[in-house]
Amino acid sequence: MLKTIIYHNPRWGKSRESVKILEKKKFLYEKVEYLKTPLSLSELKLLRKKLDLRPKEFIRIKEMEKLGLDIDLENDDEILKTIVEKPIILERPIIVSGDKAVIGRPPENLLKLL
């Protein structure tokens, strides 16, 4: 069985709902609270490949605006470096299984992996 990881923020409903789905389906998974354990630049680059998305597609634009961040959304490297510095802008939850990943919005998206 592939290792499943959920990048999770327990304060947010979509993250909690995704965890409930994993538990209901009895999947073994590792929960990573990405605000407490931020991803490194190399981990984010790998995550980008697994999501098959550009970084601008897995950040929270409104969170960036709240923080007053002004970055070029076409500059993938700049976005990834900003996520390392301000992990709160990372979309949540993100579920990874093997070489694939999905954003759990809606939480049922994670069923595509399982």
PDB file of C-alpha atoms in Angstrom:
ATOM      1  CA  MET A   1       0.000   0.000   0.000  1.00  0.00           C
ATOM      2  CA  LEU A   2       1.263   3.484  -0.883  1.00  0.00           C
ATOM      3  CA  LYS A   3       2.107   5.873   1.896  1.00  0.00           C
ATOM      4  CA  THR A   4      -0.506   8.614   2.185  1.00  0.00           C
ATOM      5  CA  ILE A   5       0.338  12.022   3.645  1.00  0.00           C
ATOM      6  CA  ILE A   6      -2.053  14.845   4.382  1.00  0.00           C
ATOM      7  CA  TYR A   7      -0.669  18.354   4.724  1.00  0.00           C
ATOM      8  CA  HIS A   8      -3.146  19.581   7.239  1.00  0.00           C
ATOM      9  CA  ASN A   9      -4.266  22.563   9.287  1.00  0.00           C
ATOM     10  CA  PRO A  10      -6.642  21.325  12.019  1.00  0.00           C
ATOM     11  CA  ARG A  11      -8.185  24.793  12.394  1.00  0.00           C
ATOM     12  CA  TRP A  12      -9.900  24.525   9.012  1.00  0.00           C
ATOM     13  CA  GLY A  13     -12.984  22.499   8.198  1.00  0.00           C
ATOM     14  CA  LYS A  14     -11.811  21.155   4.825  1.00  0.00           C
ATOM     15  CA  SER A  15      -8.716  19.716   6.490  1.00  0.00           C
ATOM     16  CA  ARG A  16     -10.763  18.089   9.254  1.00  0.00           C
ATOM     17  CA  GLU A  17     -13.257  16.708   6.724  1.00  0.00           C
ATOM     18  CA  SER A  18     -10.430  15.194   4.681  1.00  0.00           C
ATOM     19  CA  VAL A  19      -9.012  13.505   7.786  1.00  0.00           C
ATOM     20  CA  LYS A  20     -12.473  12.080   8.530  1.00  0.00           C
ATOM     21  CA  ILE A  21     -12.674  10.616   5.019  1.00  0.00           C
ATOM     22  CA  LEU A  22      -9.243   8.999   5.404  1.00  0.00           C
ATOM     23  CA  GLU A  23     -10.280   7.528   8.747  1.00  0.00           C
ATOM     24  CA  LYS A  24     -13.664   6.351   7.487  1.00  0.00           C
ATOM     25  CA  LYS A  25     -11.981   4.583   4.554  1.00  0.00           C
ATOM     26  CA  LYS A  26      -9.473   3.116   7.051  1.00  0.00           C
ATOM     27  CA  PHE A  27      -6.467   4.435   5.190  1.00  0.00           C
ATOM     28  CA  LEU A  28      -3.178   4.602   6.993  1.00  0.00           C
ATOM     29  CA  TYR A  29      -1.817   8.079   6.656  1.00  0.00           C
ATOM     30  CA  GLU A  30       0.633  10.504   8.120  1.00  0.00           C
ATOM     31  CA  LYS A  31      -0.703  13.871   9.179  1.00  0.00           C
ATOM     32  CA  VAL A  32       1.694  16.793   8.713  1.00  0.00           C
ATOM     33  CA  GLU A  33       0.679  20.104  10.236  1.00  0.00           C
ATOM     34  CA  TYR A  34       2.483  22.242   7.699  1.00  0.00           C
ATOM     35  CA  LEU A  35       2.353  25.389   9.830  1.00  0.00           C
ATOM     36  CA  LYS A  36       4.283  23.610  12.594  1.00  0.00           C
ATOM     37  CA  THR A  37       6.498  21.675  10.181  1.00  0.00           C
ATOM     38  CA  PRO A  38       6.844  23.806   7.044  1.00  0.00           C
ATOM     39  CA  LEU A  39       7.877  22.188   3.806  1.00  0.00           C
ATOM     40  CA  SER A  40      11.345  22.864   2.435  1.00  0.00           C
ATOM     41  CA  LEU A  41      11.904  24.277  -1.025  1.00  0.00           C
ATOM     42  CA  SER A  42      12.864  20.838  -2.353  1.00  0.00           C
ATOM     43  CA  GLU A  43       9.737  19.266  -0.793  1.00  0.00           C
ATOM     44  CA  LEU A  44       7.579  21.953  -2.403  1.00  0.00           C
ATOM     45  CA  LYS A  45       9.157  21.330  -5.807  1.00  0.00           C
ATOM     46  CA  LEU A  46       8.392  17.634  -5.474  1.00  0.00           C
ATOM     47  CA  LEU A  47       4.855  18.411  -4.300  1.00  0.00           C
ATOM     48  CA  ARG A  48       4.386  20.639  -7.346  1.00  0.00           C
ATOM     49  CA  LYS A  49       5.237  17.723  -9.626  1.00  0.00           C
ATOM     50  CA  LYS A  50       2.882  15.391  -7.782  1.00  0.00           C
ATOM     51  CA  LEU A  51       0.038  17.918  -7.976  1.00  0.00           C
ATOM     52  CA  ASP A  52       0.868  18.617 -11.633  1.00  0.00           C
ATOM     53  CA  LEU A  53       0.053  22.269 -10.974  1.00  0.00           C
ATOM     54  CA  ARG A  54       1.906  25.546 -11.106  1.00  0.00           C
ATOM     55  CA  PRO A  55       2.543  27.063  -7.668  1.00  0.00           C
ATOM     56  CA  LYS A  56       0.040  29.870  -8.301  1.00  0.00           C
ATOM     57  CA  GLU A  57      -2.622  27.133  -8.450  1.00  0.00           C
ATOM     58  CA  PHE A  58      -1.974  25.864  -4.915  1.00  0.00           C
ATOM     59  CA  ILE A  59      -1.693  29.060  -2.925  1.00  0.00           C
ATOM     60  CA  ARG A  60      -4.311  31.055  -1.079  1.00  0.00           C
ATOM     61  CA  ILE A  61      -4.485  34.426  -2.853  1.00  0.00           C
ATOM     62  CA  LYS A  62      -6.695  35.993  -0.178  1.00  0.00           C
ATOM     63  CA  GLU A  63      -4.205  34.948   2.499  1.00  0.00           C
ATOM     64  CA  MET A  64      -1.423  36.603   0.495  1.00  0.00           C
ATOM     65  CA  GLU A  65      -3.457  39.782   0.266  1.00  0.00           C
ATOM     66  CA  LYS A  66      -4.117  39.751   4.032  1.00  0.00           C
ATOM     67  CA  LEU A  67      -0.372  39.465   4.620  1.00  0.00           C
ATOM     68  CA  GLY A  68       0.354  42.258   2.146  1.00  0.00           C
ATOM     69  CA  LEU A  69       2.461  39.974  -0.031  1.00  0.00           C
ATOM     70  CA  ASP A  70       3.082  41.268  -3.518  1.00  0.00           C
ATOM     71  CA  ILE A  71       4.709  38.571  -5.603  1.00  0.00           C
ATOM     72  CA  ASP A  72       4.741  37.821  -9.297  1.00  0.00           C
ATOM     73  CA  LEU A  73       2.258  34.976  -9.778  1.00  0.00           C
ATOM     74  CA  GLU A  74       4.018  33.979 -12.990  1.00  0.00           C
ATOM     75  CA  ASN A  75       7.324  33.459 -11.172  1.00  0.00           C
ATOM     76  CA  ASP A  76       7.108  29.896  -9.852  1.00  0.00           C
ATOM     77  CA  ASP A  77      10.404  30.096  -7.950  1.00  0.00           C
ATOM     78  CA  GLU A  78       9.337  33.287  -6.172  1.00  0.00           C
ATOM     79  CA  ILE A  79       6.041  31.702  -5.139  1.00  0.00           C
ATOM     80  CA  LEU A  80       7.723  28.555  -3.818  1.00  0.00           C
ATOM     81  CA  LYS A  81      10.240  30.596  -1.813  1.00  0.00           C
ATOM     82  CA  THR A  82       7.384  32.648  -0.387  1.00  0.00           C
ATOM     83  CA  ILE A  83       5.533  29.471   0.666  1.00  0.00           C
ATOM     84  CA  VAL A  84       8.677  28.360   2.521  1.00  0.00           C
ATOM     85  CA  GLU A  85       8.753  31.714   4.350  1.00  0.00           C
ATOM     86  CA  LYS A  86       4.967  32.018   4.832  1.00  0.00           C
ATOM     87  CA  PRO A  87       3.466  28.502   4.796  1.00  0.00           C
ATOM     88  CA  ILE A  88       0.028  29.932   5.688  1.00  0.00           C
ATOM     89  CA  ILE A  89      -0.427  30.762   1.986  1.00  0.00           C
ATOM     90  CA  LEU A  90      -0.269  27.088   0.987  1.00  0.00           C
ATOM     91  CA  GLU A  91      -3.655  25.718  -0.041  1.00  0.00           C
ATOM     92  CA  ARG A  92      -5.010  23.124   2.343  1.00  0.00           C
ATOM     93  CA  PRO A  93      -5.346  20.290   2.713  1.00  0.00           C
ATOM     94  CA  ILE A  94      -3.064  18.591   0.235  1.00  0.00           C
ATOM     95  CA  ILE A  95      -3.135  14.820   0.139  1.00  0.00           C
ATOM     96  CA  VAL A  96      -0.248  12.841  -1.344  1.00  0.00           C
ATOM     97  CA  SER A  97      -0.196   9.159  -2.238  1.00  0.00           C
ATOM     98  CA  GLY A  98       2.782   7.775  -4.099  1.00  0.00           C
ATOM     99  CA  ASP A  99       3.642  10.019  -7.022  1.00  0.00           C
ATOM    100  CA  LYS A 100       0.257  11.796  -7.124  1.00  0.00           C
ATOM    101  CA  ALA A 101      -1.313  14.526  -5.008  1.00  0.00           C
ATOM    102  CA  VAL A 102      -4.589  16.438  -4.877  1.00  0.00           C
ATOM    103  CA  ILE A 103      -5.947  19.458  -3.088  1.00  0.00           C
ATOM    104  CA  GLY A 104      -8.739  18.425  -0.734  1.00  0.00           C
ATOM    105  CA  ARG A 105     -11.132  21.158  -1.819  1.00  0.00           C
ATOM    106  CA  PRO A 106     -13.663  19.704  -1.809  1.00  0.00           C
ATOM    107  CA  PRO A 107     -12.499  16.982   0.573  1.00  0.00           C
ATOM    108  CA  GLU A 108     -13.904  14.285  -1.732  1.00  0.00           C
ATOM    109  CA  ASN A 109     -11.089  15.115  -4.186  1.00  0.00           C
ATOM    110  CA  LEU A 110      -8.851  12.865  -2.132  1.00  0.00           C
ATOM    111  CA  LEU A 111     -10.891   9.861  -3.285  1.00  0.00           C
ATOM    112  CA  LYS A 112      -9.180  10.265  -6.679  1.00  0.00           C
ATOM    113  CA  LEU A 113      -5.988   9.016  -5.013  1.00  0.00           C
ATOM    114  CA  LEU A 114      -7.361   6.195  -2.913  1.00  0.00           C
TER     115      LEU A 114
END
